[in-house]
Short mmCIF file of C-alpha atoms and ligand atoms in Angstrom, two decimals:
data_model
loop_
_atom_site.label_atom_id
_atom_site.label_comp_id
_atom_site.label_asym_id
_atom_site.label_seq_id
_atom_site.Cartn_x
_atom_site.Cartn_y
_atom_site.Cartn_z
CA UNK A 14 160.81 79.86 107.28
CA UNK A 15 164.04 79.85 105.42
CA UNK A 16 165.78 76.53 104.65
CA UNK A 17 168.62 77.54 102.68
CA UNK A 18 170.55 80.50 105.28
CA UNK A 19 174.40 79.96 104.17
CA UNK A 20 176.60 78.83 106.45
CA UNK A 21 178.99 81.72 108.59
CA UNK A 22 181.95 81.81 107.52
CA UNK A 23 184.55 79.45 109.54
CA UNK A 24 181.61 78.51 112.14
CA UNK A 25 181.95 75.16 113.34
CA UNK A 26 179.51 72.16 111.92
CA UNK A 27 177.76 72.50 115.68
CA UNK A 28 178.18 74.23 118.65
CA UNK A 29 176.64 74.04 122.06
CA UNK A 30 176.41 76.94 124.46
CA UNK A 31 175.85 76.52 128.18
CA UNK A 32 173.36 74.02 127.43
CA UNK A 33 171.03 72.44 130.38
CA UNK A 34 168.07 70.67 130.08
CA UNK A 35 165.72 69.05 132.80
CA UNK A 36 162.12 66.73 132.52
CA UNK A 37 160.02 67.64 135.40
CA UNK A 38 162.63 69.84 136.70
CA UNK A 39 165.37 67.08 136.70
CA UNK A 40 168.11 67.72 135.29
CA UNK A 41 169.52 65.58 132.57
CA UNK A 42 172.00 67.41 130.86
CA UNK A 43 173.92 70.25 132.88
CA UNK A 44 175.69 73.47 131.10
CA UNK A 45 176.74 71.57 128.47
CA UNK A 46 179.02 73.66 126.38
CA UNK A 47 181.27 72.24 122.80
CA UNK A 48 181.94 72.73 119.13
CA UNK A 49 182.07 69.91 117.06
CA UNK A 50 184.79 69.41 114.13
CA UNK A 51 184.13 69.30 110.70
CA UNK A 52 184.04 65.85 108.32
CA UNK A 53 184.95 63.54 111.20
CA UNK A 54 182.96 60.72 112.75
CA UNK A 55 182.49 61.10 116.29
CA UNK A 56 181.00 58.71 118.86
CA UNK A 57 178.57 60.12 121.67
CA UNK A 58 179.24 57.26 124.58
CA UNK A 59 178.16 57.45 128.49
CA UNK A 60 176.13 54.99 131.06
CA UNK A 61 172.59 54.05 129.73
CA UNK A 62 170.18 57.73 131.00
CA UNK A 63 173.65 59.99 130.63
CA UNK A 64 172.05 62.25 128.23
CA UNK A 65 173.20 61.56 124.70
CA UNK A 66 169.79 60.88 123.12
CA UNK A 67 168.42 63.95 125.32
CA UNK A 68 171.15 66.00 123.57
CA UNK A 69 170.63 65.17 120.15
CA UNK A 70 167.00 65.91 120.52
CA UNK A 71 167.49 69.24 122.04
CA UNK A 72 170.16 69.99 119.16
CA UNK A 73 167.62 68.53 116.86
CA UNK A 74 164.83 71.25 118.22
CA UNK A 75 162.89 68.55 119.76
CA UNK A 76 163.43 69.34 122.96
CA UNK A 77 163.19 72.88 124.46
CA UNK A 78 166.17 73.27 126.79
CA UNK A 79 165.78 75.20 130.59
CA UNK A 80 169.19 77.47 128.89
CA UNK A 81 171.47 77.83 126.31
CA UNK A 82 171.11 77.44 122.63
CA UNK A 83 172.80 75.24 119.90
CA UNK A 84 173.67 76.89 116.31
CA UNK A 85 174.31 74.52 113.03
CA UNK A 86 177.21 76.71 110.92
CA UNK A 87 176.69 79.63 113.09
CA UNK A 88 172.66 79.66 112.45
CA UNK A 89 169.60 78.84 114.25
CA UNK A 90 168.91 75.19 113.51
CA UNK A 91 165.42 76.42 112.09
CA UNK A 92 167.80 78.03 108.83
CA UNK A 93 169.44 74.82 108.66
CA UNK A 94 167.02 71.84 108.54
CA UNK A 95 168.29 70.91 105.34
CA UNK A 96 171.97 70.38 106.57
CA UNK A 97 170.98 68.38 108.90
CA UNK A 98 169.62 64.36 109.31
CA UNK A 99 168.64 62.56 111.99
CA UNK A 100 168.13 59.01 112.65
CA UNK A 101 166.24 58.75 116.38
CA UNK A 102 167.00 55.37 118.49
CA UNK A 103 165.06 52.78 117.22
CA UNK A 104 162.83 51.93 120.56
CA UNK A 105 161.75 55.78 120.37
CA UNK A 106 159.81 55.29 116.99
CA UNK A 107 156.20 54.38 116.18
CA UNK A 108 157.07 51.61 114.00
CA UNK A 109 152.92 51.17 113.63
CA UNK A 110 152.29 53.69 111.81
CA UNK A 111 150.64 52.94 108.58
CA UNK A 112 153.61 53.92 105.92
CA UNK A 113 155.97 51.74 103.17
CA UNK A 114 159.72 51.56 103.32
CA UNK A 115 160.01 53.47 100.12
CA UNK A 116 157.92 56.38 101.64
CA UNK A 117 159.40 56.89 104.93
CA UNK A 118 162.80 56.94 103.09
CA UNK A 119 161.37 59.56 100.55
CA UNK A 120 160.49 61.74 103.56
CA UNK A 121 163.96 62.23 104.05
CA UNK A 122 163.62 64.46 101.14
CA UNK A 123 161.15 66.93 102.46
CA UNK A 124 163.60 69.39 103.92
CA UNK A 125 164.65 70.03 99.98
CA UNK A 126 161.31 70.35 99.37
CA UNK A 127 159.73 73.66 99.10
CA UNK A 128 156.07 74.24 100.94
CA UNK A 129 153.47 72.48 99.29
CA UNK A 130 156.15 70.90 96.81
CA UNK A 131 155.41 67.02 96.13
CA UNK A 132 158.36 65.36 95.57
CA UNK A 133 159.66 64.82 91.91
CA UNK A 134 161.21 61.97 89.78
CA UNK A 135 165.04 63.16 91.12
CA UNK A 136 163.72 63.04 94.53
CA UNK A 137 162.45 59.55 93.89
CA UNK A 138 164.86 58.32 92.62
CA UNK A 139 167.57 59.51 95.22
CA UNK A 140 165.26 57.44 97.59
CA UNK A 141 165.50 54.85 95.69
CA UNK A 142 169.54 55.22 95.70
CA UNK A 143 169.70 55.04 99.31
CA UNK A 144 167.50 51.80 99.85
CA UNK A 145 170.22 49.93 97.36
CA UNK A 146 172.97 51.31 99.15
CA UNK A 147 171.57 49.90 102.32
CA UNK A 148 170.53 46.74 100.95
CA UNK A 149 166.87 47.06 101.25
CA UNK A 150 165.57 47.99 97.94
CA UNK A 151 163.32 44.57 97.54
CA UNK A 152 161.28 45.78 100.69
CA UNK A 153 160.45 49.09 99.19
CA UNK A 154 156.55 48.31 99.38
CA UNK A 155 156.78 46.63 102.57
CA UNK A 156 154.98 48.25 105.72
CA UNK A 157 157.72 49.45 108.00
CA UNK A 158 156.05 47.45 110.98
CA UNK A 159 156.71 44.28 108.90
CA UNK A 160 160.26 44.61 108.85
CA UNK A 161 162.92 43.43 111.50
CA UNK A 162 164.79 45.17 113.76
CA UNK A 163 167.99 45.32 111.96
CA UNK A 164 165.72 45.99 108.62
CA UNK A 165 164.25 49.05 110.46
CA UNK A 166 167.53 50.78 111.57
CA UNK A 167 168.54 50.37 107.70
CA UNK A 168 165.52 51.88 106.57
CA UNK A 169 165.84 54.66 108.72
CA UNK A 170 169.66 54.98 107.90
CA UNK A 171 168.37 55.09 104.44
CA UNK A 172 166.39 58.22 104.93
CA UNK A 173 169.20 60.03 106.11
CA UNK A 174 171.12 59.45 102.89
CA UNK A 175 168.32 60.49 100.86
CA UNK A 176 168.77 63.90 103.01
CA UNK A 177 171.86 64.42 101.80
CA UNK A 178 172.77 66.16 104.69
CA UNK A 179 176.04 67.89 105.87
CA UNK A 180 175.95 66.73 109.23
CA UNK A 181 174.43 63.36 110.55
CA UNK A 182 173.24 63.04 113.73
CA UNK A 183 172.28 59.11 114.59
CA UNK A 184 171.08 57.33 118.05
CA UNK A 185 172.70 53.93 118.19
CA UNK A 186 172.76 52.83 114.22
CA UNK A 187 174.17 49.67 115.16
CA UNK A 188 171.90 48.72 118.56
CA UNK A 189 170.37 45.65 117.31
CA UNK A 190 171.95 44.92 113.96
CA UNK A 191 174.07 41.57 112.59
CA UNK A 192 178.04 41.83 112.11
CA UNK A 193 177.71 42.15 108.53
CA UNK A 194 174.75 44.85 108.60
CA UNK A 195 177.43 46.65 111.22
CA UNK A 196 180.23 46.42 108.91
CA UNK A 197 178.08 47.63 106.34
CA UNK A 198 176.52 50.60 107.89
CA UNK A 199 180.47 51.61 109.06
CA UNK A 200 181.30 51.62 105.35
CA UNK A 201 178.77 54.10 105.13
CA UNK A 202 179.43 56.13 107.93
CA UNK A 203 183.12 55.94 106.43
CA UNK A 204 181.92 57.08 103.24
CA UNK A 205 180.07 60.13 104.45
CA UNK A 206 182.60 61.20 106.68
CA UNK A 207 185.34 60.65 103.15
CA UNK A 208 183.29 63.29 102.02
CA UNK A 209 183.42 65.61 104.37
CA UNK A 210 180.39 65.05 106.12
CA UNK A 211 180.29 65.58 109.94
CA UNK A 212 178.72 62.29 111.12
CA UNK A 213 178.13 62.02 115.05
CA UNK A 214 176.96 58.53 116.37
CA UNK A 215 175.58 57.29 119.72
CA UNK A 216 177.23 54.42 120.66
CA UNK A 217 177.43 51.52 123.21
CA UNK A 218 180.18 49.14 122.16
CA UNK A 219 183.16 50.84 124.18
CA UNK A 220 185.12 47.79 122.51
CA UNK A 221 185.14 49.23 119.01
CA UNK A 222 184.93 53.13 119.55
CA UNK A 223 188.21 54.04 119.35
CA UNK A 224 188.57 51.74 115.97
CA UNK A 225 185.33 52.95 114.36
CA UNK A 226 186.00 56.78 115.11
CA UNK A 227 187.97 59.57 114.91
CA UNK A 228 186.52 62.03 118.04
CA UNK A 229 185.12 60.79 120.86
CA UNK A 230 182.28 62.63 123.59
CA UNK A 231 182.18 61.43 126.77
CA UNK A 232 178.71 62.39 128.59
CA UNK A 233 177.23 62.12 131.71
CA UNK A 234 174.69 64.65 132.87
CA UNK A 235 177.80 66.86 132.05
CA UNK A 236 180.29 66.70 129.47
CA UNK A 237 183.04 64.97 130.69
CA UNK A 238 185.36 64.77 127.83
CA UNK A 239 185.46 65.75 123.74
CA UNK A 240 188.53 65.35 121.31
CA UNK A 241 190.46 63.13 119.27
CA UNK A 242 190.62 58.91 120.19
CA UNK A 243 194.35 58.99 120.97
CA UNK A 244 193.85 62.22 123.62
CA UNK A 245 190.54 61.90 124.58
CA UNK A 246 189.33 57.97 124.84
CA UNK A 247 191.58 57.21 128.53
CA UNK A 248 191.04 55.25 131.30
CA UNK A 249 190.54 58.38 133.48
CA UNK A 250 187.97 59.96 131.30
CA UNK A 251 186.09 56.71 131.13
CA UNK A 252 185.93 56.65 134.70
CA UNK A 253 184.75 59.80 135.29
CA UNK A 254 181.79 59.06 132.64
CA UNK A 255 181.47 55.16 133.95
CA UNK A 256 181.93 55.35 137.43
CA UNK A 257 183.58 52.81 139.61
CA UNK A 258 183.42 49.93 137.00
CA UNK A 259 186.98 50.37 136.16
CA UNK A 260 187.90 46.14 135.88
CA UNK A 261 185.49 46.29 133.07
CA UNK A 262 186.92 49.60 131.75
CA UNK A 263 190.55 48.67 131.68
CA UNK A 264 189.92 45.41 129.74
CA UNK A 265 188.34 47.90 127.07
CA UNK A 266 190.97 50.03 127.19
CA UNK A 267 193.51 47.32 126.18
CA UNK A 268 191.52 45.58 123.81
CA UNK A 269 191.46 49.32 122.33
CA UNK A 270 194.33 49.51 122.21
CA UNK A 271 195.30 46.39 120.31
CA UNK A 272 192.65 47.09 117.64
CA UNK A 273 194.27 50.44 116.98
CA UNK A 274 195.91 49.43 113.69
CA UNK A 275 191.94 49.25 112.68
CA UNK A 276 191.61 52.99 112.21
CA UNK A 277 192.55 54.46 109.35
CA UNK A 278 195.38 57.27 109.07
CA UNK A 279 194.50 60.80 108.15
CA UNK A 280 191.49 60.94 110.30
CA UNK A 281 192.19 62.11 113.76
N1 ATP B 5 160.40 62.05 128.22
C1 ATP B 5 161.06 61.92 129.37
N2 ATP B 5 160.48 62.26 130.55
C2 ATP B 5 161.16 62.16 131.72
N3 ATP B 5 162.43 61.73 131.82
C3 ATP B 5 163.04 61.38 130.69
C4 ATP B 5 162.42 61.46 129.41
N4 ATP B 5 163.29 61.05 128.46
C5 ATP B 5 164.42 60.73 129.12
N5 ATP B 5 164.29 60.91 130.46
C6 ATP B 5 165.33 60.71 131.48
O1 ATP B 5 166.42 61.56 131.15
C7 ATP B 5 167.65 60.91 131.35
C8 ATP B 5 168.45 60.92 130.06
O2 ATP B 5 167.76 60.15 129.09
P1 ATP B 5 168.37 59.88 127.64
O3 ATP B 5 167.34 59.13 126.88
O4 ATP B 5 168.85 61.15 127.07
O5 ATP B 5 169.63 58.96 127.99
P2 ATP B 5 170.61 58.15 127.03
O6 ATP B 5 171.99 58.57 127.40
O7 ATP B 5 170.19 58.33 125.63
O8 ATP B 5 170.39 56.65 127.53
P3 ATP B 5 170.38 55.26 126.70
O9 ATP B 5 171.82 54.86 126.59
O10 ATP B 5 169.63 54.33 127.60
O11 ATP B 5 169.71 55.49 125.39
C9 ATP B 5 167.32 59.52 131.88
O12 ATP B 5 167.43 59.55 133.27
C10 ATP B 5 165.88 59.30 131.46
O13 ATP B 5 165.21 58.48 132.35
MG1 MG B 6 169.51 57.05 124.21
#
């Protein structure tokens, strides 16, 4: 297996072709079809079941789909792992399992690693890096199932860092965390996306998309609508991805609105 394919020239971060996938012959997601932009941070938002986790995992090669195919930079994802990080919803983890803090964030290493390579004092080290830059450096010897919620999604955020990755793929970061922990982790995301990264983000809280990101997905089986905020995030294209709760909807959509002077320029 190769890890380190370069990228094709000019291809897009991701791209999605005719995608549909089903579980027992249900459809979930239905000839889904996009390209994602590079270095922005985009949110993933639809009804609870719409798909988004479904589609990450299928992008993510966990998922086989019934058709179509997803390439990272124009290549099979299987070239790519390395590019790539990936931090699953938090309910959809075995937080049981018998491992430290420091160790499941040093795992986010192992794509750099080559086969049968342990990890080295760098590698360590950048682990290490990403636990302080989440705050949770005192619970590196802690057993992951004796952390909190909140303490677990920075953990796993943690892991992706240590991927240093070029595109970020993460299922509701901020689903159970304080106000400060969410500022924190947006500072992050921020940061990443400063840099270039391409950082895509499930997320629930249709009161702060628009001033926490620069694109915007709406899903629901299909894909109902992808662009930039000021185009993309409208009452109309809610709808269609919400259904009939429009009272709800249109209060979002003004206090949107309002918090637009949140969002920083240069971005969209
Ligand atoms: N392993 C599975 N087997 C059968 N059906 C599944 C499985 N995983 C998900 N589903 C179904 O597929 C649909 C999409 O699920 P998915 O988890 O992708 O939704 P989601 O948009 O991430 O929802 P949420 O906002 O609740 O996380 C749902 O109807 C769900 O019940
Ligand atoms: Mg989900």
């Amino acid at each position: 297996m190769s890890e380190s394919a370069a990228k094709v020239k000019g291809a897009p971060p991701v791209e999605v072709h005719d995608l549909t996938v089903s579980y027992q012959n249900k459809p979930v997601l239905w000839d889904v079809d996009f390209e994602l932009p590079e270095g922005k941070l985009i949110a993933v938002v639809g009804p609870n079941g719409a798909g988004k986790s479904t589609l990450i995992k299928t992008i993510m090669g966990l998922i086989d789909p019934v058709s179509g195919h997803s390439l990272i930079y124009g290549r099979p994802l299987e070239q790519m792992r390395k590019k790539i990080a990936y931090v699953p919803q938090r309910e959809t983890v075995d937080w049981n399992f018998p491992v430290s803090v420091f160790d499941v964030v040093l795992m986010g290493r192992y794509a750099h690693l080559s086969l049968f390579k342990r990890p080295k004092k760098h590698d360590k080290e950048l682990a290490m890096e990403a636990l302080e830059k989440v705050g949770m450096a005192e619970f590196a010897d802690r057993q992951i199932s004796q952390l909190s919620g909140g303490q677990q999604q920075r953990v796993f955020l943690a892991r992706a860092l240590a991927q240093d990755a070029e595109i970020y793929f993460m299922d509701e970061p901020f689903a159970g965390v304080d106000a400060s922990t969410e500022d924190h982790i947006l500072l992050l995301l921020k940061e990443l996306r400063n840099h270039g990264r391409t950082v895509v983000v499930v997320h629930h809280d249709l009161q702060t998309v628009s001033g926490y990101f620069d694109w915007v997905m709406l899903l629901n089986l299909r894909l109902v609508a992808l662009g930039p905020m000021e185009t993309t995030f409208t009452k109309e294209n809610l709808q269609k991805a919400y259904g009939g709760r429009l009272n709800i909807l249109s209060q979002v959509i003004e206090l949107s609105r309002k918090e637009d002077f949140i969002r920083e320029p240069g971005h969209e």
